[in-house]
CSV table of C-alpha atoms and ligand atoms in Angstrom, one decimal:
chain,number,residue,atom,x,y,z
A,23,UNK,CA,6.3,4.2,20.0
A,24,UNK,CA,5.9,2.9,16.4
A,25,UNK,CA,7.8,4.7,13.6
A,26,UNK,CA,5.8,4.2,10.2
A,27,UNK,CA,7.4,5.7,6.9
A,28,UNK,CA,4.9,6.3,3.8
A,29,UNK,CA,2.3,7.6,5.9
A,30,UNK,CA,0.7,10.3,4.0
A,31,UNK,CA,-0.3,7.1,1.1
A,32,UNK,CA,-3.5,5.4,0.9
A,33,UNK,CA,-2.2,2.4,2.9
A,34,UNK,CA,0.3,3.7,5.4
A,35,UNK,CA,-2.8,6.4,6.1
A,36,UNK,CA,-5.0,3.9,6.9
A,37,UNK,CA,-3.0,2.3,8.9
A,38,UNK,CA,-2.0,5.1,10.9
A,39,UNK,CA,-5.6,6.2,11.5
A,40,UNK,CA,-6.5,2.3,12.5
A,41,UNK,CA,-3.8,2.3,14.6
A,42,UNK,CA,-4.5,5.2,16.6
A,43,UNK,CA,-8.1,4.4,16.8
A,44,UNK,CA,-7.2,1.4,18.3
A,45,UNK,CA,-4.1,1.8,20.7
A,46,UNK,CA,-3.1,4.6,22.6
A,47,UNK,CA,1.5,4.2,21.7
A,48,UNK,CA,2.2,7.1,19.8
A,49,UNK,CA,3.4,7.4,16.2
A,50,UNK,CA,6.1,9.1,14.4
A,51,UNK,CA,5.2,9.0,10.6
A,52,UNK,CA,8.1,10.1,8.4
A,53,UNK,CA,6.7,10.9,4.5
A,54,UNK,CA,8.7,12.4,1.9
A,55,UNK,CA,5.1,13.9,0.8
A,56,UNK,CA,5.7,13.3,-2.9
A,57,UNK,CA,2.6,13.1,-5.4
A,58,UNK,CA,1.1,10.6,-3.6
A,59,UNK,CA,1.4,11.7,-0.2
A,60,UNK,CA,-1.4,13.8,0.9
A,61,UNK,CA,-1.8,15.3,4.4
A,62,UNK,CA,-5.6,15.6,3.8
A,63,UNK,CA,-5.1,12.3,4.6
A,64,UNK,CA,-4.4,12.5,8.0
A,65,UNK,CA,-6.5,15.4,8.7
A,66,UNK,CA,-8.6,14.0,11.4
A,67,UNK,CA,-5.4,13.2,13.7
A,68,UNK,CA,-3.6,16.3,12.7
A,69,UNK,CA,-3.4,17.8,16.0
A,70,UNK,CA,-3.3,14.4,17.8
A,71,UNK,CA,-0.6,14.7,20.2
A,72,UNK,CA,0.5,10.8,19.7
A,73,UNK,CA,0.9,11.5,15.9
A,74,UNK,CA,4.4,13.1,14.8
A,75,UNK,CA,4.6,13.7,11.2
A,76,UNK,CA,8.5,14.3,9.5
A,77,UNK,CA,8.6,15.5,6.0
A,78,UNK,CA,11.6,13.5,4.3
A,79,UNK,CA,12.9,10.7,2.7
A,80,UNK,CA,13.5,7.1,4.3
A,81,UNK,CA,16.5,7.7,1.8
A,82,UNK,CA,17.9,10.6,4.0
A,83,UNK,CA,20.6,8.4,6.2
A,84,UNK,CA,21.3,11.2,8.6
A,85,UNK,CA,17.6,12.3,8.8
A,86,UNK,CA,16.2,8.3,9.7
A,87,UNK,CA,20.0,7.8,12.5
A,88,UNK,CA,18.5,11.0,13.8
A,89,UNK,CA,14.9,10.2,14.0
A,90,UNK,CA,15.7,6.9,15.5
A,91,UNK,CA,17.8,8.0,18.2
A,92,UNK,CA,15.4,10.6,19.4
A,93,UNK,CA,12.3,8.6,19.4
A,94,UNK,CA,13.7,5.1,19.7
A,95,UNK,CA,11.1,3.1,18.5
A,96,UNK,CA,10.0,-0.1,19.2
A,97,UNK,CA,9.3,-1.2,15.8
A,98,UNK,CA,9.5,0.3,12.1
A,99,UNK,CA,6.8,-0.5,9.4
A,100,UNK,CA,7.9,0.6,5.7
A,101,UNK,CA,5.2,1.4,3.4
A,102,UNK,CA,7.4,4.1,1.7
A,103,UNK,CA,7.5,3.6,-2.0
A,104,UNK,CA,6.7,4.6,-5.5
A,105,UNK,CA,3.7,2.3,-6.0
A,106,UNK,CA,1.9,2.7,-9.6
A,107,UNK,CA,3.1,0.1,-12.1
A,108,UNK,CA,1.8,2.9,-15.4
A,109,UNK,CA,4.3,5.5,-13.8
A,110,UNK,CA,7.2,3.0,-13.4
A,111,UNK,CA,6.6,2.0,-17.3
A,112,UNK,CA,7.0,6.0,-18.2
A,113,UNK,CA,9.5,6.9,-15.6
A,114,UNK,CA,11.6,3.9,-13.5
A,115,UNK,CA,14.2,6.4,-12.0
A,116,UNK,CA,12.0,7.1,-9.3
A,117,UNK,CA,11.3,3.5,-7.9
A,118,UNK,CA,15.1,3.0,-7.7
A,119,UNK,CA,15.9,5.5,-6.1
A,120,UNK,CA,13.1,5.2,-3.3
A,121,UNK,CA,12.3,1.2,-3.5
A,122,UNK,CA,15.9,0.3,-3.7
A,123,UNK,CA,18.1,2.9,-2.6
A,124,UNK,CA,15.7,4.4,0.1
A,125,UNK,CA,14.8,0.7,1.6
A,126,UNK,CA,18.8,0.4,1.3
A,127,UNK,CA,19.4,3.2,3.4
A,128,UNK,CA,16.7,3.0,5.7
A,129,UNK,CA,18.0,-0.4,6.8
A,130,UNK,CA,21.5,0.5,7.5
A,131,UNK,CA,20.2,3.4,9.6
A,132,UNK,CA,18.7,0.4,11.2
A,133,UNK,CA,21.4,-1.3,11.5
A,134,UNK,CA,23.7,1.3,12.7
A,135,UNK,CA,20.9,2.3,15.7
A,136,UNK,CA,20.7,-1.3,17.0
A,137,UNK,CA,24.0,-1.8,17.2
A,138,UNK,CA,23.8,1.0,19.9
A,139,UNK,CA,21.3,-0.5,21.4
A,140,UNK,CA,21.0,-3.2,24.9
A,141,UNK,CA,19.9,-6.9,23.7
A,142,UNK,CA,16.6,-7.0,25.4
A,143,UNK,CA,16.2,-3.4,23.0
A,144,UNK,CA,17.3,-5.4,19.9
A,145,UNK,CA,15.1,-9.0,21.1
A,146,UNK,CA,11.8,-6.8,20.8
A,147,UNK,CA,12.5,-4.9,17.9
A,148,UNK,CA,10.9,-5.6,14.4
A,149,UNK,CA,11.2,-4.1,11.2
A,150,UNK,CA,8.0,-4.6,9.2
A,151,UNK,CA,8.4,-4.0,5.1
A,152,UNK,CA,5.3,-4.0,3.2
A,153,UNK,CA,5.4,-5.8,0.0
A,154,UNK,CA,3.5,-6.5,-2.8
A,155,UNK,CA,2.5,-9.8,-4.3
A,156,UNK,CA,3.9,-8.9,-8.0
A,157,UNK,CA,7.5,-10.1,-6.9
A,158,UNK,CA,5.9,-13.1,-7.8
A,159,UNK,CA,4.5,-12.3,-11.8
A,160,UNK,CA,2.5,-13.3,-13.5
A,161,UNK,CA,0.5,-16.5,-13.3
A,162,UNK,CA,-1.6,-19.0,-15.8
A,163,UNK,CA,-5.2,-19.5,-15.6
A,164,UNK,CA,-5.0,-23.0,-13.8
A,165,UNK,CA,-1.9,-22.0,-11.6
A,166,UNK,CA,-2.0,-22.6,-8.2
A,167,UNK,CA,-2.6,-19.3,-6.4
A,168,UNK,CA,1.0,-17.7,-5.1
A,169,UNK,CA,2.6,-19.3,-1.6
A,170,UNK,CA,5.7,-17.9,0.0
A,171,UNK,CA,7.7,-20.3,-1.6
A,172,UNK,CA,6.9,-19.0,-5.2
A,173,UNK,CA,10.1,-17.5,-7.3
A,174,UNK,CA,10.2,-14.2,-7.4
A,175,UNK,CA,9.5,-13.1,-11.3
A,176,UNK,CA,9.5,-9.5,-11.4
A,177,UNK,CA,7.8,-8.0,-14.7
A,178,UNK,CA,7.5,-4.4,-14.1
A,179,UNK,CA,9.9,-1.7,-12.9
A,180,UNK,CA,7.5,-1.7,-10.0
A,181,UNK,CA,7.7,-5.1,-9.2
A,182,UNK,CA,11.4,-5.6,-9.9
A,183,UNK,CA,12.1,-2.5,-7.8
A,184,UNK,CA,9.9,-4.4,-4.9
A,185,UNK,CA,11.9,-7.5,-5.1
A,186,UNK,CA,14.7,-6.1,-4.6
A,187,UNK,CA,14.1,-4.3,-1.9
A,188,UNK,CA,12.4,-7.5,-0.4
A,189,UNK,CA,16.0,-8.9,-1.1
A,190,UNK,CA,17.8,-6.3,0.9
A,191,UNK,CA,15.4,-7.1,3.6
A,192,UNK,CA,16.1,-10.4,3.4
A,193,UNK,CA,19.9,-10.5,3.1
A,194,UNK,CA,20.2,-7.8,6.1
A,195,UNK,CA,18.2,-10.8,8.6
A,196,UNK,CA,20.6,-13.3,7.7
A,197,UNK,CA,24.0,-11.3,7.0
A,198,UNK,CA,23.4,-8.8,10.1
A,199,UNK,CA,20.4,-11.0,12.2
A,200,UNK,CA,17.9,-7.2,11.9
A,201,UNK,CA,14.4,-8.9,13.0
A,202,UNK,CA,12.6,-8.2,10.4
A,203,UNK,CA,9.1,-9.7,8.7
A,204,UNK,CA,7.8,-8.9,5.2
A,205,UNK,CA,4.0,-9.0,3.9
A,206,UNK,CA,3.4,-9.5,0.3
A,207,UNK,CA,0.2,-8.2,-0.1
A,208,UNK,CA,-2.9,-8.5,-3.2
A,209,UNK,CA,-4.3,-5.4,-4.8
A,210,UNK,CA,-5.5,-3.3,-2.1
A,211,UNK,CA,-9.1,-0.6,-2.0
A,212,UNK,CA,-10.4,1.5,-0.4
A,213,UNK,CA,-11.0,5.2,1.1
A,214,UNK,CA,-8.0,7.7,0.0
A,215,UNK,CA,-7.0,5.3,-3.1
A,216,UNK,CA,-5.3,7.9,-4.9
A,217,UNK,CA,-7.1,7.9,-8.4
A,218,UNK,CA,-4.7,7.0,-10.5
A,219,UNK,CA,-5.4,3.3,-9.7
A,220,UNK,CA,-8.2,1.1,-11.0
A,221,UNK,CA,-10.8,1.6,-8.5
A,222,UNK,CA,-10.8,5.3,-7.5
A,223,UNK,CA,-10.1,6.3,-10.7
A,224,UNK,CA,-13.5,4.4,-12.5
A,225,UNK,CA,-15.6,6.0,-10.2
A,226,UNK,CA,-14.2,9.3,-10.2
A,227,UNK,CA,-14.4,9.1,-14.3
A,228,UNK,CA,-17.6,7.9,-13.9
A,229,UNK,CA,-19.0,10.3,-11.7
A,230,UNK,CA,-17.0,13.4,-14.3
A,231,UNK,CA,-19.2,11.8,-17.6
A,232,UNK,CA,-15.3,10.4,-18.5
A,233,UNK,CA,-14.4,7.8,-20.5
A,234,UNK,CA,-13.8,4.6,-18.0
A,235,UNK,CA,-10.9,3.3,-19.4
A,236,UNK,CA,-10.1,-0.8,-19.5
A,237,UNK,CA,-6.7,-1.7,-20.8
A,238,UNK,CA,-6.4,-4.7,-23.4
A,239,UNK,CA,-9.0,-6.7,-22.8
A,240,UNK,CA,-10.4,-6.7,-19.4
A,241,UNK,CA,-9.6,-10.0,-18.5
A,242,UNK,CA,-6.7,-9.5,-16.1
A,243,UNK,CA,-7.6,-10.9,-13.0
A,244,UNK,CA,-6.2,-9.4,-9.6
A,245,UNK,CA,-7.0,-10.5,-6.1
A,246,UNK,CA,-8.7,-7.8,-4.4
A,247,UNK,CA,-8.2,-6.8,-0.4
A,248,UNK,CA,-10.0,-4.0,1.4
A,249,UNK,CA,-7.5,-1.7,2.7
A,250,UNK,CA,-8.3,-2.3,6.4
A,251,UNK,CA,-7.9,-5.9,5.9
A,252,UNK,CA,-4.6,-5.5,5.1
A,253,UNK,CA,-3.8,-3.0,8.1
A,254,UNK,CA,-5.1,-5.8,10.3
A,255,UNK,CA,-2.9,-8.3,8.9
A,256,UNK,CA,0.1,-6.0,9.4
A,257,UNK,CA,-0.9,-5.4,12.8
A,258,UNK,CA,-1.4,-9.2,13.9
A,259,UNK,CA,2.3,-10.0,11.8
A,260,UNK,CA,4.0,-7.5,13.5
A,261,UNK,CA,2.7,-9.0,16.6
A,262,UNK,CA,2.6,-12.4,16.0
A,263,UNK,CA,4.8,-12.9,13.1
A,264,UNK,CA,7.8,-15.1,13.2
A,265,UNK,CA,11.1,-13.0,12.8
A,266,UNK,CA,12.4,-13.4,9.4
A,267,UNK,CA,9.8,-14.8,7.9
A,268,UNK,CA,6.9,-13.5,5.0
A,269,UNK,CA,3.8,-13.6,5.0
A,270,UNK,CA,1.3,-13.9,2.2
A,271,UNK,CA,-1.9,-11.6,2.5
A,272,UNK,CA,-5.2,-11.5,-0.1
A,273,UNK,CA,-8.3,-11.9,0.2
A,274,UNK,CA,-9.3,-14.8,-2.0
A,275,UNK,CA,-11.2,-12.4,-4.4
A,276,UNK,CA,-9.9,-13.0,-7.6
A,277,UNK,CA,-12.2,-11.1,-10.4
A,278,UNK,CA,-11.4,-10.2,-13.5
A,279,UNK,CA,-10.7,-5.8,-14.2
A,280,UNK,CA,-13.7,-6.0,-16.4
A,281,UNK,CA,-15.9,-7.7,-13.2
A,282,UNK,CA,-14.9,-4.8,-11.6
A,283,UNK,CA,-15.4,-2.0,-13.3
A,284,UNK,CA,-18.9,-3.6,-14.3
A,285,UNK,CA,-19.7,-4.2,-10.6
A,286,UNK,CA,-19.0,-0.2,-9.8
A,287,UNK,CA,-20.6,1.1,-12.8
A,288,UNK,CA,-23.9,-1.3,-11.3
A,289,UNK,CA,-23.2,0.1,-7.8
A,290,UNK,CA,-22.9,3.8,-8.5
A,291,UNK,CA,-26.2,3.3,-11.1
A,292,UNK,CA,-28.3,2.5,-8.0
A,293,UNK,CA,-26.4,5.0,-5.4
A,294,UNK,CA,-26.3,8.0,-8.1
A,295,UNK,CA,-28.4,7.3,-10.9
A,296,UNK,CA,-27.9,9.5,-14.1
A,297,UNK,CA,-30.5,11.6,-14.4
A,298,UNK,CA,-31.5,9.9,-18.4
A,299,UNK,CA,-31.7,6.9,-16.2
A,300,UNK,CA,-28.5,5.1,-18.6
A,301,UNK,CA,-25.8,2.6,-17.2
A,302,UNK,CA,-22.5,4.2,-15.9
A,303,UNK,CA,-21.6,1.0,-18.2
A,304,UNK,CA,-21.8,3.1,-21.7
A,305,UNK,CA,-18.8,5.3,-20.6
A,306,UNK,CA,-16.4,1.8,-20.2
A,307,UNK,CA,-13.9,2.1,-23.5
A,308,UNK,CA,-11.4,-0.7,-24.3
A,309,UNK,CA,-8.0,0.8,-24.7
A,310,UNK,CA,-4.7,-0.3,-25.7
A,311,UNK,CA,-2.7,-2.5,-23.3
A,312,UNK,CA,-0.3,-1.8,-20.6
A,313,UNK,CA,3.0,-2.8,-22.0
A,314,UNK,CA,4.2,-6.4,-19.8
A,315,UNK,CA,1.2,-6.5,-18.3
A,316,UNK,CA,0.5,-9.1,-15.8
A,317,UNK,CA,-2.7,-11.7,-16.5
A,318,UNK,CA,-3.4,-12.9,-13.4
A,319,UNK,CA,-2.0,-12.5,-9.5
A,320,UNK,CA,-3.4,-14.9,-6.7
A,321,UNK,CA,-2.4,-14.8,-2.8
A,322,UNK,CA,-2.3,-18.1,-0.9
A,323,UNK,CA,-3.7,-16.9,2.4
A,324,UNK,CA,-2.7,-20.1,4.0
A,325,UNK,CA,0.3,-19.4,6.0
A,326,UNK,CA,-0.9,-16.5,7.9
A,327,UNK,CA,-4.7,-17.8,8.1
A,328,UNK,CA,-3.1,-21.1,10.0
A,329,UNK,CA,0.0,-19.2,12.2
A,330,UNK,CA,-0.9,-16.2,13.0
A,331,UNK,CA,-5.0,-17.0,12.7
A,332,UNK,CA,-5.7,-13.6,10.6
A,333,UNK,CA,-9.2,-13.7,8.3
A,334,UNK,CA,-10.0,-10.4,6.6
A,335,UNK,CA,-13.4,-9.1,7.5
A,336,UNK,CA,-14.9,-7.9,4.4
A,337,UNK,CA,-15.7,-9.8,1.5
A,338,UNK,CA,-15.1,-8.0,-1.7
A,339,UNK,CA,-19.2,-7.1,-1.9
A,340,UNK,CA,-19.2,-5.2,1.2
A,341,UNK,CA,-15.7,-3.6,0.9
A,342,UNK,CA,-16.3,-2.7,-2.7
A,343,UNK,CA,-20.0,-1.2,-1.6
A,344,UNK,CA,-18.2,0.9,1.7
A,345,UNK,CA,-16.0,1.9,-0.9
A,346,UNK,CA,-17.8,3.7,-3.3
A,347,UNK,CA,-19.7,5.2,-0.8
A,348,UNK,CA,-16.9,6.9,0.8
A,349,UNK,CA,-15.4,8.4,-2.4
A,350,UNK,CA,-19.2,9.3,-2.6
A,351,UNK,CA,-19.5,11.0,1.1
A,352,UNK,CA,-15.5,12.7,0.3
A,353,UNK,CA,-16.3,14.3,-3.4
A,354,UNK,CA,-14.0,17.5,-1.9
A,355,UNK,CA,-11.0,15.0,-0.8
A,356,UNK,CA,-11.2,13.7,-5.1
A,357,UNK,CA,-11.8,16.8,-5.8
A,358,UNK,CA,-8.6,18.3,-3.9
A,359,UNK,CA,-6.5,15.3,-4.9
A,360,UNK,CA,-7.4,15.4,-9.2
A,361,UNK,CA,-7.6,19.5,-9.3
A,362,UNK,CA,-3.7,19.1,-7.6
A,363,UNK,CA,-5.0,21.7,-4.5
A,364,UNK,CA,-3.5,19.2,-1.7
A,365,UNK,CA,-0.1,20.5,-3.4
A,366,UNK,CA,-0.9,23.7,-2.7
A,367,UNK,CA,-1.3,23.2,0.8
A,368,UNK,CA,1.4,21.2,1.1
A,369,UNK,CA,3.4,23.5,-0.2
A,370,UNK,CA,2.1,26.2,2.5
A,371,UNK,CA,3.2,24.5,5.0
A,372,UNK,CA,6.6,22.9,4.1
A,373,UNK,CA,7.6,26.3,2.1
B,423,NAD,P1,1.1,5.2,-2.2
B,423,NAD,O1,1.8,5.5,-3.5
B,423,NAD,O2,-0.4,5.6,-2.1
B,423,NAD,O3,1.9,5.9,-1.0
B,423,NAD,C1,3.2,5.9,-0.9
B,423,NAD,C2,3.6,6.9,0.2
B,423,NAD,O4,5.1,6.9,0.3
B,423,NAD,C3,3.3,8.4,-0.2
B,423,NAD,O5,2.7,9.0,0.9
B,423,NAD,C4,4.6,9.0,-0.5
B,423,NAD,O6,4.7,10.4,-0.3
B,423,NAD,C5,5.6,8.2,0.4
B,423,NAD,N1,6.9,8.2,-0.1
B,423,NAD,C6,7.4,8.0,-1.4
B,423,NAD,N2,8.7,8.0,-1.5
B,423,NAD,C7,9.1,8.2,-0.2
B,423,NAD,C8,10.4,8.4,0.4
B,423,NAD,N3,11.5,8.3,-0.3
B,423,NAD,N4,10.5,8.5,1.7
B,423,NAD,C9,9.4,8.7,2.5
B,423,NAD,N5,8.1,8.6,2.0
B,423,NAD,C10,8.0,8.3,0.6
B,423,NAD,O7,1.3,3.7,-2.0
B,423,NAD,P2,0.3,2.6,-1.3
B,423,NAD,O8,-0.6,2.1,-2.2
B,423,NAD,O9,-0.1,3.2,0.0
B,423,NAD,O10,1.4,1.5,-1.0
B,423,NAD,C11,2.1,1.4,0.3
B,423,NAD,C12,3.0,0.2,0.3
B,423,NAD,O11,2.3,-1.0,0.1
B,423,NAD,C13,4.0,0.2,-0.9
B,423,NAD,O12,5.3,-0.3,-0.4
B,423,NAD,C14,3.5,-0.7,-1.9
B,423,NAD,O13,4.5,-1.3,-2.7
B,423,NAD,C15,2.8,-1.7,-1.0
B,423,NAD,N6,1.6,-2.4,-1.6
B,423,NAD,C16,0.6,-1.7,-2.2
B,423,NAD,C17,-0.5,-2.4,-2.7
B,423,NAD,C18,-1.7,-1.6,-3.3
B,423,NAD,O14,-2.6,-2.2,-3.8
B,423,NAD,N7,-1.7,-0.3,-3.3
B,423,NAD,C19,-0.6,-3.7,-2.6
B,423,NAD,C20,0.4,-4.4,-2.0
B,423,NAD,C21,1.5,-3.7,-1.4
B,424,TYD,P1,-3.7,-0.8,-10.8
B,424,TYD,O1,-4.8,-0.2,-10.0
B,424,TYD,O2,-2.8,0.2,-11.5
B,424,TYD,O3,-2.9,-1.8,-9.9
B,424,TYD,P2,-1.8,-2.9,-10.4
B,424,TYD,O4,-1.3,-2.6,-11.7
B,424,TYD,O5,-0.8,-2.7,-9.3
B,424,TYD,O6,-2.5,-4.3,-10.3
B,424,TYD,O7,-4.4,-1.7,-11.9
B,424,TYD,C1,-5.2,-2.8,-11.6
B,424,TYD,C2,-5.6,-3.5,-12.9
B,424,TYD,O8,-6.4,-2.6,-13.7
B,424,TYD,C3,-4.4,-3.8,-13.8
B,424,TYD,O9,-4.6,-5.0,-14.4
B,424,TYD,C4,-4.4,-2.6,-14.8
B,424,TYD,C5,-5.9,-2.3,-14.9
B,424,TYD,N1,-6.2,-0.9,-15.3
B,424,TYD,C6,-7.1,-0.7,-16.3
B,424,TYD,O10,-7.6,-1.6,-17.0
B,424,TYD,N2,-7.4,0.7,-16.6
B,424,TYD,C7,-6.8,1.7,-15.9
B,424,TYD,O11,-7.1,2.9,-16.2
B,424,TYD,C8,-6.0,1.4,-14.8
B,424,TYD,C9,-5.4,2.5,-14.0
B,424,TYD,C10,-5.7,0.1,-14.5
């Protein structure tokens, strides 16, 4: 079996579901359930007998030796992590403690349960950490789009909290041989986007008569993958993937926040048009910048494209369109998440 950590998100959810659609080894998916976990989530596997969710933290040494020596898995993938750049801005205690500290801790449990373990065990193990591609910073206009080989420029707590878990990651290959690979991933989308982020949160603002808010002046460019994409390139570099190495994944969208935003607003105009017939566009308000913000990320797919042969499937017109119609078919799942009622039942069942 697999053991997944941050499983309850919007990626490691995904992923989970994907998997299990797709192969029949069961997984044991350990989430600490904070704001951003949601079991909702995972609803349609809930009673799945290959799924085994653990409520705690890939921080909890004793909780990770024990989980590993009862279930033994073949391979770990980390997606566990305080994610939103705004919140580590207000509040960077957090993304130590879990990025650093939690990635720190869940790698000597690592280490301590393959040192109990036969060769051939150790050979075929891989430890998977998901990464993002602001390590990198921020780049110029006319830069060339980030390769593996970039320096690592952190700007936010986010990011720096990232690196240095990518670091650890790193430093425990070479100083301790764990086999372990690392993705550095573009912004993802997609079904279960918690809406604090861009995406979910213009159409759910949208949809509520709300302000849309755009930060500075729109012309931040990020490279935009839909979220399956990226669980397939997890999949074929755990697989595939070359032990100790990273591996680059985008999409080759690059568009600008304000291209987005107007290309929802035109989306959800023709799926749910206001009843005065107006654009979804008059609610989009300009408002003041994120401090440090990054102007423009940019994954060079190369490396993985040419080793490990991985394409992404959707473009960024059909993801973005499958997109909005989800959040459109799952108004109760918004509605659950942005009234706080998934905490509720969370907290009914972990009481
Ligand atoms: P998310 O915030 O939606 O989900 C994070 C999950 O981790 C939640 O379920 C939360 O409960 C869980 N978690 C938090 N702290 C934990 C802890 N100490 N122990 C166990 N579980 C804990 O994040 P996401 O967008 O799904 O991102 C997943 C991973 O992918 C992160 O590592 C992130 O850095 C990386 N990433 C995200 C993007 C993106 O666009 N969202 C892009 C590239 C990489
Ligand atoms: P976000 O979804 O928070 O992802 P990240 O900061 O990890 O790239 O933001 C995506 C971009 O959208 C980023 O440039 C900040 C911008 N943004 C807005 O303009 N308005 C918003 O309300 C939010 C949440 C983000």
């Amino acid at each position: 079996m697999i053991l997944v950590t941050g499983g309850a998100g919007f990626i490691g959810a995904n992923f989970v579901l994907d998997w299990l659609a797709l192969h029949d080894e069961p997984v044991v998916n350990l989430d600490a359930l904070t704001y951003a976990g949601n079991l909702e989530n995972l609803n349609s596997i809930w009673s799945d007998p290959r799924h085994v969710f653990v409520k705690g933290s890939i921080a909890d040494y004793d909780l990770v030796d024990a989980l590993l020596r009862s279930h033994q898995p073949r391979a770990i993938l980390n997606f566990a992590a305080e994610s939103h750049v705004d919140r580590s801005i207000h509040g960077p205690e957090e993304f130590i403690q879990t990025n650093i500290v939690g990635t720190f801790r869940l790698l000597e449990a690592i280490r301590g349960f393959l040192a109990s373990q036969n060769e051939d065990f150790r050979e075929s193990f891989r430890f998977l950490h998901v990464s993002t591609d602001e390590v990198y910073g921020s780049l110029a206009p006319d830069e060339a789009a980030f390769s593996e080989h970039r320096k690592y420029e952190p700007n936010s707590p986010y990011s720096a909290s990232k690196a240095a878990s990518d670091h650890l990651v790193r430093a425990y290959h070479h100083t301790y041989g764990l086999p372990v690979l690392t993705t550095n991933c573009s912004n993802n989308y997609g079904p279960y986007h918690f809406p604090e982020k861009l995406i979910p949160l213009v159409i759910h603002n949208a949809l509520s008569g709300k302000q849309i808010p755009i930060y500075g002046d729109g012309m931040q460019v990020r490279d935009w993958l839909f979220v399956k994409d990226h669980c397939s390139a997890i999949r074929r570099v755990l697989e595939r993937g070359k032990v100790g190495e990273t591996y680059n994944v985008g999409g080759r969208n690059e568009l600008t926040n304000l291209s987005v935003v107007n290309t929802l607003c035109e989306i959800l105009d023709e799926l749910r048009p206001l009843p005065n017939g107006a654009s979804y566009k008059a609610q989009i308000s300009f408002v003041r910048d994120r401090p440090g913000h990054d102007r423009r990320y940019a994954i060079d797919a190369a490396k993985i494209e040419r080793e490990l042969d991985w394409r992404p499937s959707e473009t960024f017109e059909t993801g973005i369109r499958k997109t909005v119609e989800w959040y459109l078919a799952n108004d109760a799942w918004v509605e659950n998440v942005t009234s706080g009622s998934y905490r509720q039942w969370i907290n009914r069942q972990y009481q």
